[in-house]
Amino acid sequence: AAGGWDYGKNGPNRWAELFPEFCAGDKQSPIDLSTQTALQSSLIRKYVFHQSSIAAGVKFTLKNDGHKIELNWSPELSITMGQTAADQMYTAAQLHWHWGSSDQQGSEHTLDKKSYAAEGHLVFYNSKDYANISMAASRPNGLAVLGVFYEVSATDNPLFKDLEKALANDTLINMGGAAEVAARTDFNMFSTFLPSNQDEFFRYDGSLTTPVCYESVLWTVYRQAVPISARQLQMLRRLHYSDNSSMVNNFRPPLPLNPGNRPGTPR
Ligand code: B30
Ligand code: ZN
């Protein structure tokens, strides 16, 4: 996971200089989203989602990669989306989160300049044109990411509730640590991860939010935030980076809007 970048000394304000080929580009993510000018609705098509049924033995694995925690699942579980039911061109490869040291920061995208406590990214690759996420990550139309804002609330987040046992495992605290959870047979990624209102979202062409910042991501960020409890946020904040410091504020702040990454062009 290393590669000479972090969220401290070699943090986001140095990435353009450390990884100039892409991080200094003009279609970078995240961005500030504006409900005034760019809320997508009828102009842009919603994705059609599909998930295969969960057979006995399907497992989810949470891992600490030194920058964030990431959720992976057994390969027989297929999580896909596309413009229509017949055209499921994107396959989900992983889900991960970015979060803050306090409830007032943590998201990567902002909405009308407001930051949220955390942001989740369900990362898909174009499985019609590429064999796996590594092949797709640097390519045009290679990736599509669904972003969800988390807002601190009195209620627990149902997805984190499912992951809590694994998240509480001490082996996850340090980089390289991993913990497994057996899948509920009725688990559905889309209904558990996405907000209930999926009709309002932003879509734009952008990049990976971590070095080397490939400009290969078609972003969809939902307007409605989902709840997360203070207790669940604390479970994220107790993790450690590779240097043993607290894993908090692992977000890249918004980048300038340019013609290339401006939301609003129907896609
Ligand atoms: S994001 O959704 O834009 N935050 C990657 C995928 C999605 C996003 C960012 C990065 C990705 O696949 N990056 C390559 C994987 N790793 C390599 C590694 O060694 O682990 C980079 C990383 O985390 O993101 Cu340290
Ligand atoms: Zn991310």
PDB file of C-alpha atoms and ligand atoms in Angstrom:
ATOM      1  CA  ALA A   1       0.000   0.000   0.000  1.00  0.00           C
ATOM      2  CA  ALA A   2       2.918   2.397   0.506  1.00  0.00           C
ATOM      3  CA  GLY A   3       4.393   4.050  -2.596  1.00  0.00           C
ATOM      4  CA  GLY A   4       5.415   7.224  -0.814  1.00  0.00           C
ATOM      5  CA  TRP A   5       2.095   8.900  -0.113  1.00  0.00           C
ATOM      6  CA  ASP A   6      -0.037   9.299   2.977  1.00  0.00           C
ATOM      7  CA  TYR A   7      -2.496  11.707   4.610  1.00  0.00           C
ATOM      8  CA  GLY A   8       0.212  13.463   6.625  1.00  0.00           C
ATOM      9  CA  LYS A   9       3.597  14.795   5.467  1.00  0.00           C
ATOM     10  CA  ASN A  10       3.148  13.340   1.982  1.00  0.00           C
ATOM     11  CA  GLY A  11      -0.555  14.148   1.987  1.00  0.00           C
ATOM     12  CA  PRO A  12      -3.037  15.496  -0.572  1.00  0.00           C
ATOM     13  CA  ASN A  13      -1.443  18.966  -0.817  1.00  0.00           C
ATOM     14  CA  ARG A  14       1.752  17.338  -2.144  1.00  0.00           C
ATOM     15  CA  TRP A  15       0.233  14.731  -4.504  1.00  0.00           C
ATOM     16  CA  ALA A  16       0.237  16.981  -7.586  1.00  0.00           C
ATOM     17  CA  GLU A  17       3.973  17.491  -7.111  1.00  0.00           C
ATOM     18  CA  LEU A  18       4.769  13.855  -6.124  1.00  0.00           C
ATOM     19  CA  PHE A  19       2.564  12.250  -8.830  1.00  0.00           C
ATOM     20  CA  PRO A  20       2.397  14.955 -11.514  1.00  0.00           C
ATOM     21  CA  GLU A  21       1.424  12.680 -14.392  1.00  0.00           C
ATOM     22  CA  PHE A  22      -2.179  12.324 -13.170  1.00  0.00           C
ATOM     23  CA  CYS A  23      -2.688  13.960  -9.740  1.00  0.00           C
ATOM     24  CA  ALA A  24      -1.985  17.350 -11.355  1.00  0.00           C
ATOM     25  CA  GLY A  25      -4.574  16.722 -14.080  1.00  0.00           C
ATOM     26  CA  ASP A  26      -7.717  18.708 -14.814  1.00  0.00           C
ATOM     27  CA  LYS A  27     -10.356  15.976 -14.230  1.00  0.00           C
ATOM     28  CA  GLN A  28      -9.464  15.225 -10.631  1.00  0.00           C
ATOM     29  CA  SER A  29     -11.676  13.993  -7.793  1.00  0.00           C
ATOM     30  CA  PRO A  30     -13.200  14.706  -5.391  1.00  0.00           C
ATOM     31  CA  ILE A  31     -15.033  17.973  -6.145  1.00  0.00           C
ATOM     32  CA  ASP A  32     -17.546  20.196  -4.396  1.00  0.00           C
ATOM     33  CA  LEU A  33     -21.021  19.254  -5.638  1.00  0.00           C
ATOM     34  CA  SER A  34     -23.685  21.909  -5.932  1.00  0.00           C
ATOM     35  CA  THR A  35     -27.413  21.218  -5.642  1.00  0.00           C
ATOM     36  CA  GLN A  36     -28.059  24.593  -7.332  1.00  0.00           C
ATOM     37  CA  THR A  37     -26.304  23.888 -10.570  1.00  0.00           C
ATOM     38  CA  ALA A  38     -25.851  20.185 -10.949  1.00  0.00           C
ATOM     39  CA  LEU A  39     -28.410  17.949  -9.305  1.00  0.00           C
ATOM     40  CA  GLN A  40     -29.042  15.193 -11.790  1.00  0.00           C
ATOM     41  CA  SER A  41     -32.479  13.769 -12.238  1.00  0.00           C
ATOM     42  CA  SER A  42     -34.299  12.964 -15.456  1.00  0.00           C
ATOM     43  CA  LEU A  43     -31.355  13.921 -17.673  1.00  0.00           C
ATOM     44  CA  ILE A  44     -29.122  11.126 -16.502  1.00  0.00           C
ATOM     45  CA  ARG A  45     -30.043   7.501 -16.330  1.00  0.00           C
ATOM     46  CA  LYS A  46     -30.088   5.611 -13.082  1.00  0.00           C
ATOM     47  CA  TYR A  47     -28.107   2.427 -13.035  1.00  0.00           C
ATOM     48  CA  VAL A  48     -29.880  -0.929 -12.931  1.00  0.00           C
ATOM     49  CA  PHE A  49     -28.361  -3.075 -10.173  1.00  0.00           C
ATOM     50  CA  HIS A  50     -27.979  -6.826  -9.860  1.00  0.00           C
ATOM     51  CA  GLN A  51     -26.593  -9.139  -7.196  1.00  0.00           C
ATOM     52  CA  SER A  52     -26.367 -12.944  -7.370  1.00  0.00           C
ATOM     53  CA  SER A  53     -27.888 -14.935  -4.523  1.00  0.00           C
ATOM     54  CA  ILE A  54     -25.706 -15.660  -1.509  1.00  0.00           C
ATOM     55  CA  ALA A  55     -24.838 -19.340  -1.233  1.00  0.00           C
ATOM     56  CA  ALA A  56     -23.536 -20.915   1.960  1.00  0.00           C
ATOM     57  CA  GLY A  57     -19.838 -20.149   2.334  1.00  0.00           C
ATOM     58  CA  VAL A  58     -19.877 -16.675   0.838  1.00  0.00           C
ATOM     59  CA  LYS A  59     -17.612 -14.548   3.014  1.00  0.00           C
ATOM     60  CA  PHE A  60     -16.828 -10.899   3.331  1.00  0.00           C
ATOM     61  CA  THR A  61     -13.315  -9.840   4.316  1.00  0.00           C
ATOM     62  CA  LEU A  62     -12.429  -6.481   5.831  1.00  0.00           C
ATOM     63  CA  LYS A  63      -8.799  -5.423   5.538  1.00  0.00           C
ATOM     64  CA  ASN A  64      -6.651  -2.534   6.671  1.00  0.00           C
ATOM     65  CA  ASP A  65      -4.497  -1.555   3.664  1.00  0.00           C
ATOM     66  CA  GLY A  66      -2.648   1.206   5.508  1.00  0.00           C
ATOM     67  CA  HIS A  67      -4.767   3.986   3.980  1.00  0.00           C
ATOM     68  CA  LYS A  68      -8.327   2.842   4.744  1.00  0.00           C
ATOM     69  CA  ILE A  69     -10.379  -0.281   5.369  1.00  0.00           C
ATOM     70  CA  GLU A  70     -11.664  -2.152   2.392  1.00  0.00           C
ATOM     71  CA  LEU A  71     -14.380  -4.810   2.101  1.00  0.00           C
ATOM     72  CA  ASN A  72     -13.950  -7.701  -0.339  1.00  0.00           C
ATOM     73  CA  TRP A  73     -16.124 -10.755  -0.920  1.00  0.00           C
ATOM     74  CA  SER A  74     -15.897 -14.294  -2.307  1.00  0.00           C
ATOM     75  CA  PRO A  75     -15.651 -14.303  -6.112  1.00  0.00           C
ATOM     76  CA  GLU A  76     -18.832 -16.353  -6.539  1.00  0.00           C
ATOM     77  CA  LEU A  77     -20.818 -13.371  -5.296  1.00  0.00           C
ATOM     78  CA  SER A  78     -21.481 -11.198  -8.335  1.00  0.00           C
ATOM     79  CA  ILE A  79     -22.445  -7.563  -7.774  1.00  0.00           C
ATOM     80  CA  THR A  80     -23.033  -5.704 -11.042  1.00  0.00           C
ATOM     81  CA  MET A  81     -24.694  -2.662 -12.593  1.00  0.00           C
ATOM     82  CA  GLY A  82     -25.296  -1.110 -15.989  1.00  0.00           C
ATOM     83  CA  GLN A  83     -27.584   1.182 -17.943  1.00  0.00           C
ATOM     84  CA  THR A  84     -30.135  -1.623 -18.404  1.00  0.00           C
ATOM     85  CA  ALA A  85     -30.842  -5.070 -16.918  1.00  0.00           C
ATOM     86  CA  ALA A  86     -29.321  -6.684 -20.025  1.00  0.00           C
ATOM     87  CA  ASP A  87     -26.236  -4.488 -20.086  1.00  0.00           C
ATOM     88  CA  GLN A  88     -24.492  -5.143 -16.740  1.00  0.00           C
ATOM     89  CA  MET A  89     -21.146  -3.743 -17.842  1.00  0.00           C
ATOM     90  CA  TYR A  90     -19.734  -2.926 -14.401  1.00  0.00           C
ATOM     91  CA  THR A  91     -18.693  -5.470 -11.742  1.00  0.00           C
ATOM     92  CA  ALA A  92     -18.089  -4.384  -8.140  1.00  0.00           C
ATOM     93  CA  ALA A  93     -14.584  -5.177  -6.852  1.00  0.00           C
ATOM     94  CA  GLN A  94     -14.480  -3.587  -3.396  1.00  0.00           C
ATOM     95  CA  LEU A  95     -16.090  -1.173  -0.959  1.00  0.00           C
ATOM     96  CA  HIS A  96     -14.067   1.175   1.239  1.00  0.00           C
ATOM     97  CA  TRP A  97     -14.436   4.295   3.361  1.00  0.00           C
ATOM     98  CA  HIS A  98     -12.834   7.651   4.111  1.00  0.00           C
ATOM     99  CA  TRP A  99     -13.514   9.361   7.458  1.00  0.00           C
ATOM    100  CA  GLY A 100     -12.526  12.179   9.787  1.00  0.00           C
ATOM    101  CA  SER A 101     -11.130  12.785  13.247  1.00  0.00           C
ATOM    102  CA  SER A 102     -14.322  14.681  14.099  1.00  0.00           C
ATOM    103  CA  ASP A 103     -17.910  14.528  12.819  1.00  0.00           C
ATOM    104  CA  GLN A 104     -17.455  17.762  10.833  1.00  0.00           C
ATOM    105  CA  GLN A 105     -15.013  16.289   8.311  1.00  0.00           C
ATOM    106  CA  GLY A 106     -14.181  13.019   6.634  1.00  0.00           C
ATOM    107  CA  SER A 107     -15.971  12.984   3.281  1.00  0.00           C
ATOM    108  CA  GLU A 108     -14.039  13.532   0.053  1.00  0.00           C
ATOM    109  CA  HIS A 109     -16.831  15.092  -1.968  1.00  0.00           C
ATOM    110  CA  THR A 110     -18.629  18.013  -0.366  1.00  0.00           C
ATOM    111  CA  LEU A 111     -22.195  19.145  -1.021  1.00  0.00           C
ATOM    112  CA  ASP A 112     -22.687  22.913  -1.242  1.00  0.00           C
ATOM    113  CA  LYS A 113     -19.336  23.116   0.620  1.00  0.00           C
ATOM    114  CA  LYS A 114     -20.582  20.883   3.463  1.00  0.00           C
ATOM    115  CA  SER A 115     -18.354  17.988   4.538  1.00  0.00           C
ATOM    116  CA  TYR A 116     -19.833  14.799   5.977  1.00  0.00           C
ATOM    117  CA  ALA A 117     -18.384  12.564   8.710  1.00  0.00           C
ATOM    118  CA  ALA A 118     -17.474   9.821   6.248  1.00  0.00           C
ATOM    119  CA  GLU A 119     -17.884   8.713   2.644  1.00  0.00           C
ATOM    120  CA  GLY A 120     -18.186   5.167   1.295  1.00  0.00           C
ATOM    121  CA  HIS A 121     -17.020   4.136  -2.188  1.00  0.00           C
ATOM    122  CA  LEU A 122     -18.386   1.060  -3.937  1.00  0.00           C
ATOM    123  CA  VAL A 123     -15.818   0.553  -6.698  1.00  0.00           C
ATOM    124  CA  PHE A 124     -16.803  -1.108 -10.002  1.00  0.00           C
ATOM    125  CA  TYR A 125     -14.672  -1.907 -13.045  1.00  0.00           C
ATOM    126  CA  ASN A 126     -15.806  -2.200 -16.656  1.00  0.00           C
ATOM    127  CA  SER A 127     -15.968  -5.992 -16.943  1.00  0.00           C
ATOM    128  CA  LYS A 128     -17.200  -5.812 -20.532  1.00  0.00           C
ATOM    129  CA  ASP A 129     -13.866  -4.458 -21.733  1.00  0.00           C
ATOM    130  CA  TYR A 130     -11.368  -5.451 -19.025  1.00  0.00           C
ATOM    131  CA  ALA A 131     -10.427  -8.681 -17.225  1.00  0.00           C
ATOM    132  CA  ASN A 132     -10.039  -7.206 -13.730  1.00  0.00           C
ATOM    133  CA  ILE A 133      -9.836  -3.965 -11.775  1.00  0.00           C
ATOM    134  CA  SER A 134      -6.054  -3.641 -12.156  1.00  0.00           C
ATOM    135  CA  MET A 135      -6.369  -3.728 -15.940  1.00  0.00           C
ATOM    136  CA  ALA A 136      -9.254  -1.254 -15.892  1.00  0.00           C
ATOM    137  CA  ALA A 137      -7.966   1.272 -13.346  1.00  0.00           C
ATOM    138  CA  SER A 138      -5.797   3.273 -15.745  1.00  0.00           C
ATOM    139  CA  ARG A 139      -8.042   2.954 -18.810  1.00  0.00           C
ATOM    140  CA  PRO A 140     -10.710   5.174 -20.350  1.00  0.00           C
ATOM    141  CA  ASN A 141     -14.158   4.141 -19.099  1.00  0.00           C
ATOM    142  CA  GLY A 142     -12.353   1.744 -16.795  1.00  0.00           C
ATOM    143  CA  LEU A 143     -14.095   2.392 -13.461  1.00  0.00           C
ATOM    144  CA  ALA A 144     -17.384   3.567 -12.007  1.00  0.00           C
ATOM    145  CA  VAL A 145     -17.667   4.430  -8.304  1.00  0.00           C
ATOM    146  CA  LEU A 146     -20.842   4.947  -6.236  1.00  0.00           C
ATOM    147  CA  GLY A 147     -20.254   7.428  -3.405  1.00  0.00           C
ATOM    148  CA  VAL A 148     -22.400   7.716  -0.277  1.00  0.00           C
ATOM    149  CA  PHE A 149     -22.206  10.358   2.475  1.00  0.00           C
ATOM    150  CA  TYR A 150     -22.463   9.352   6.155  1.00  0.00           C
ATOM    151  CA  GLU A 151     -24.038  11.634   8.734  1.00  0.00           C
ATOM    152  CA  VAL A 152     -23.699  11.059  12.483  1.00  0.00           C
ATOM    153  CA  SER A 153     -26.978   9.959  13.936  1.00  0.00           C
ATOM    154  CA  ALA A 154     -28.559   8.317  16.957  1.00  0.00           C
ATOM    155  CA  THR A 155     -29.173   5.197  14.889  1.00  0.00           C
ATOM    156  CA  ASP A 156     -26.633   2.601  13.852  1.00  0.00           C
ATOM    157  CA  ASN A 157     -25.819   2.110  10.197  1.00  0.00           C
ATOM    158  CA  PRO A 158     -27.177  -1.300   9.101  1.00  0.00           C
ATOM    159  CA  LEU A 159     -24.168  -2.163   6.906  1.00  0.00           C
ATOM    160  CA  PHE A 160     -21.669  -1.381   9.672  1.00  0.00           C
ATOM    161  CA  LYS A 161     -23.893  -3.359  12.029  1.00  0.00           C
ATOM    162  CA  ASP A 162     -23.245  -6.388   9.802  1.00  0.00           C
ATOM    163  CA  LEU A 163     -19.505  -5.656   9.778  1.00  0.00           C
ATOM    164  CA  GLU A 164     -19.146  -4.823  13.452  1.00  0.00           C
ATOM    165  CA  LYS A 165     -17.835  -8.190  14.610  1.00  0.00           C
ATOM    166  CA  ALA A 166     -15.065  -8.057  12.024  1.00  0.00           C
ATOM    167  CA  LEU A 167     -14.413  -4.369  12.592  1.00  0.00           C
ATOM    168  CA  ALA A 168     -13.934  -4.948  16.330  1.00  0.00           C
ATOM    169  CA  ASN A 169     -11.261  -7.581  15.671  1.00  0.00           C
ATOM    170  CA  ASP A 170      -7.903  -6.302  16.967  1.00  0.00           C
ATOM    171  CA  THR A 171      -6.070  -7.818  13.997  1.00  0.00           C
ATOM    172  CA  LEU A 172      -7.652  -5.111  11.835  1.00  0.00           C
ATOM    173  CA  ILE A 173      -5.999  -2.309  13.787  1.00  0.00           C
ATOM    174  CA  ASN A 174      -2.703  -2.495  11.951  1.00  0.00           C
ATOM    175  CA  MET A 175      -1.838  -2.399   8.256  1.00  0.00           C
ATOM    176  CA  GLY A 176      -2.207  -5.798   6.605  1.00  0.00           C
ATOM    177  CA  GLY A 177      -4.713  -7.002   9.175  1.00  0.00           C
ATOM    178  CA  ALA A 178      -7.856  -8.721   7.942  1.00  0.00           C
ATOM    179  CA  ALA A 179     -11.031 -10.161   9.476  1.00  0.00           C
ATOM    180  CA  GLU A 180     -13.820 -12.249   7.951  1.00  0.00           C
ATOM    181  CA  VAL A 181     -17.597 -12.193   8.320  1.00  0.00           C
ATOM    182  CA  ALA A 182     -19.999 -14.791   6.996  1.00  0.00           C
ATOM    183  CA  ALA A 183     -22.645 -13.267   4.741  1.00  0.00           C
ATOM    184  CA  ARG A 184     -26.307 -13.238   5.754  1.00  0.00           C
ATOM    185  CA  THR A 185     -28.199 -15.099   3.005  1.00  0.00           C
ATOM    186  CA  ASP A 186     -30.509 -12.085   2.659  1.00  0.00           C
ATOM    187  CA  PHE A 187     -27.697  -9.523   2.454  1.00  0.00           C
ATOM    188  CA  ASN A 188     -28.013  -7.150  -0.485  1.00  0.00           C
ATOM    189  CA  MET A 189     -25.179  -4.716  -1.154  1.00  0.00           C
ATOM    190  CA  PHE A 190     -27.297  -2.113  -2.911  1.00  0.00           C
ATOM    191  CA  SER A 191     -30.112  -1.917  -0.379  1.00  0.00           C
ATOM    192  CA  THR A 192     -27.661  -1.987   2.554  1.00  0.00           C
ATOM    193  CA  PHE A 193     -25.079   0.508   1.219  1.00  0.00           C
ATOM    194  CA  LEU A 194     -27.121   3.013  -0.790  1.00  0.00           C
ATOM    195  CA  PRO A 195     -29.493   5.636   0.669  1.00  0.00           C
ATOM    196  CA  SER A 196     -33.232   5.006   0.399  1.00  0.00           C
ATOM    197  CA  ASN A 197     -33.598   7.904  -2.042  1.00  0.00           C
ATOM    198  CA  GLN A 198     -31.608   6.794  -5.081  1.00  0.00           C
ATOM    199  CA  ASP A 199     -33.362   9.195  -7.447  1.00  0.00           C
ATOM    200  CA  GLU A 200     -31.166  12.191  -6.677  1.00  0.00           C
ATOM    201  CA  PHE A 201     -27.474  11.925  -7.475  1.00  0.00           C
ATOM    202  CA  PHE A 202     -24.571  13.704  -9.141  1.00  0.00           C
ATOM    203  CA  ARG A 203     -22.636  12.183 -12.003  1.00  0.00           C
ATOM    204  CA  TYR A 204     -19.352  13.429 -13.471  1.00  0.00           C
ATOM    205  CA  ASP A 205     -16.080  12.285 -15.035  1.00  0.00           C
ATOM    206  CA  GLY A 206     -13.223  12.251 -12.586  1.00  0.00           C
ATOM    207  CA  SER A 207     -10.376  10.307 -11.033  1.00  0.00           C
ATOM    208  CA  LEU A 208      -9.227   7.984  -8.315  1.00  0.00           C
ATOM    209  CA  THR A 209      -8.949  10.065  -5.142  1.00  0.00           C
ATOM    210  CA  THR A 210      -5.632   8.442  -4.197  1.00  0.00           C
ATOM    211  CA  PRO A 211      -2.282   8.416  -6.058  1.00  0.00           C
ATOM    212  CA  VAL A 212      -1.633   7.918  -8.848  1.00  0.00           C
ATOM    213  CA  CYS A 213      -5.033   9.582  -9.430  1.00  0.00           C
ATOM    214  CA  TYR A 214      -5.861   7.951 -12.775  1.00  0.00           C
ATOM    215  CA  GLU A 215      -8.602   9.891 -14.585  1.00  0.00           C
ATOM    216  CA  SER A 216     -10.638   6.755 -15.256  1.00  0.00           C
ATOM    217  CA  VAL A 217     -13.645   7.072 -12.943  1.00  0.00           C
ATOM    218  CA  LEU A 218     -17.264   7.795 -13.817  1.00  0.00           C
ATOM    219  CA  TRP A 219     -18.525   9.104 -10.467  1.00  0.00           C
ATOM    220  CA  THR A 220     -22.058   8.866  -9.074  1.00  0.00           C
ATOM    221  CA  VAL A 221     -22.546  10.501  -5.675  1.00  0.00           C
ATOM    222  CA  TYR A 222     -25.925  10.263  -3.948  1.00  0.00           C
ATOM    223  CA  ARG A 223     -27.471  13.397  -2.506  1.00  0.00           C
ATOM    224  CA  GLN A 224     -29.116  11.737   0.493  1.00  0.00           C
ATOM    225  CA  ALA A 225     -26.747  10.905   3.356  1.00  0.00           C
ATOM    226  CA  VAL A 226     -27.094   7.659   5.338  1.00  0.00           C
ATOM    227  CA  PRO A 227     -26.871   7.458   9.146  1.00  0.00           C
ATOM    228  CA  ILE A 228     -23.904   6.187  11.150  1.00  0.00           C
ATOM    229  CA  SER A 229     -23.734   6.198  14.951  1.00  0.00           C
ATOM    230  CA  ALA A 230     -20.965   7.892  16.932  1.00  0.00           C
ATOM    231  CA  ARG A 231     -20.083   4.475  18.294  1.00  0.00           C
ATOM    232  CA  GLN A 232     -19.614   3.026  14.807  1.00  0.00           C
ATOM    233  CA  LEU A 233     -17.475   6.006  13.734  1.00  0.00           C
ATOM    234  CA  GLN A 234     -15.262   5.418  16.775  1.00  0.00           C
ATOM    235  CA  MET A 235     -14.681   1.867  15.521  1.00  0.00           C
ATOM    236  CA  LEU A 236     -13.153   3.343  12.360  1.00  0.00           C
ATOM    237  CA  ARG A 237     -11.105   5.954  14.215  1.00  0.00           C
ATOM    238  CA  ARG A 238      -9.424   3.333  16.404  1.00  0.00           C
ATOM    239  CA  LEU A 239      -7.639   1.795  13.395  1.00  0.00           C
ATOM    240  CA  HIS A 240      -4.009   2.680  12.678  1.00  0.00           C
ATOM    241  CA  TYR A 241      -1.961   3.814   9.669  1.00  0.00           C
ATOM    242  CA  SER A 242       1.312   1.998   8.939  1.00  0.00           C
ATOM    243  CA  ASP A 243       3.228   4.427  11.202  1.00  0.00           C
ATOM    244  CA  ASN A 244       0.926   3.433  14.078  1.00  0.00           C
ATOM    245  CA  SER A 245      -0.840   6.801  14.267  1.00  0.00           C
ATOM    246  CA  SER A 246      -4.666   6.944  14.277  1.00  0.00           C
ATOM    247  CA  MET A 247      -6.271   6.291  10.909  1.00  0.00           C
ATOM    248  CA  VAL A 248      -8.379   9.470  10.644  1.00  0.00           C
ATOM    249  CA  ASN A 249      -8.779  12.201   8.015  1.00  0.00           C
ATOM    250  CA  ASN A 250      -7.938   9.794   5.189  1.00  0.00           C
ATOM    251  CA  PHE A 251      -9.697  12.004   2.663  1.00  0.00           C
ATOM    252  CA  ARG A 252      -8.544  14.177  -0.230  1.00  0.00           C
ATOM    253  CA  PRO A 253     -10.195  17.616  -0.148  1.00  0.00           C
ATOM    254  CA  PRO A 254     -12.145  18.870  -3.205  1.00  0.00           C
ATOM    255  CA  LEU A 255     -10.198  19.800  -6.338  1.00  0.00           C
ATOM    256  CA  PRO A 256     -10.990  22.618  -8.775  1.00  0.00           C
ATOM    257  CA  LEU A 257     -13.864  22.224 -11.231  1.00  0.00           C
ATOM    258  CA  ASN A 258     -12.798  22.261 -14.857  1.00  0.00           C
ATOM    259  CA  PRO A 259     -14.682  21.621 -18.097  1.00  0.00           C
ATOM    260  CA  GLY A 260     -13.582  17.980 -17.873  1.00  0.00           C
ATOM    261  CA  ASN A 261     -14.941  17.121 -14.411  1.00  0.00           C
ATOM    262  CA  ARG A 262     -17.967  19.380 -14.226  1.00  0.00           C
ATOM    263  CA  PRO A 263     -21.216  17.551 -13.370  1.00  0.00           C
ATOM    264  CA  GLY A 264     -24.186  18.084 -15.616  1.00  0.00           C
ATOM    265  CA  THR A 265     -23.370  16.576 -18.991  1.00  0.00           C
ATOM    266  CA  PRO A 266     -25.855  13.754 -19.547  1.00  0.00           C
ATOM    267  CA  ARG A 267     -24.123  10.355 -19.476  1.00  0.00           C
TER     268      ARG A 267
HETATM  269  S1  B30 B   1     -11.435   5.866  -4.891  1.00  0.00           S
HETATM  270  O1  B30 B   1     -12.732   5.249  -4.830  1.00  0.00           O
HETATM  271  O2  B30 B   1     -11.292   6.916  -5.857  1.00  0.00           O
HETATM  272  N1  B30 B   1     -11.074   6.450  -3.472  1.00  0.00           N
HETATM  273  C1  B30 B   1      -8.477   2.666  -6.004  1.00  0.00           C
HETATM  274  C2  B30 B   1      -9.828   2.461  -6.185  1.00  0.00           C
HETATM  275  C3  B30 B   1     -10.743   3.439  -5.814  1.00  0.00           C
HETATM  276  C4  B30 B   1     -10.295   4.627  -5.278  1.00  0.00           C
HETATM  277  C5  B30 B   1      -8.944   4.843  -5.085  1.00  0.00           C
HETATM  278  C6  B30 B   1      -8.025   3.860  -5.455  1.00  0.00           C
HETATM  279  C7  B30 B   1      -7.519   1.622  -6.422  1.00  0.00           C
HETATM  280  O3  B30 B   1      -7.896   0.570  -6.906  1.00  0.00           O
HETATM  281  N2  B30 B   1      -6.230   1.870  -6.232  1.00  0.00           N
HETATM  282  C8  B30 B   1      -5.171   0.916  -6.498  1.00  0.00           C
HETATM  283  C9  B30 B   1      -5.049   0.028  -5.283  1.00  0.00           C
HETATM  284  N3  B30 B   1      -4.159   0.483  -4.198  1.00  0.00           N
HETATM  285  C10 B30 B   1      -2.898  -0.123  -4.263  1.00  0.00           C
HETATM  286  C11 B30 B   1      -2.285  -0.375  -2.926  1.00  0.00           C
HETATM  287  O4  B30 B   1      -1.171  -0.812  -2.892  1.00  0.00           O
HETATM  288  O5  B30 B   1      -2.904  -0.136  -1.749  1.00  0.00           O
HETATM  289  C12 B30 B   1      -4.021   1.882  -3.955  1.00  0.00           C
HETATM  290  C13 B30 B   1      -4.908   2.309  -2.831  1.00  0.00           C
HETATM  291  O6  B30 B   1      -4.706   2.011  -1.589  1.00  0.00           O
HETATM  292  O7  B30 B   1      -5.926   2.918  -3.087  1.00  0.00           O
HETATM  293 CU1  B30 B   1      -2.883   1.575  -0.649  1.00  0.00          CU
HETATM  294 ZN    ZN B   2     -12.349   6.105  -1.991  1.00  0.00          ZN
END
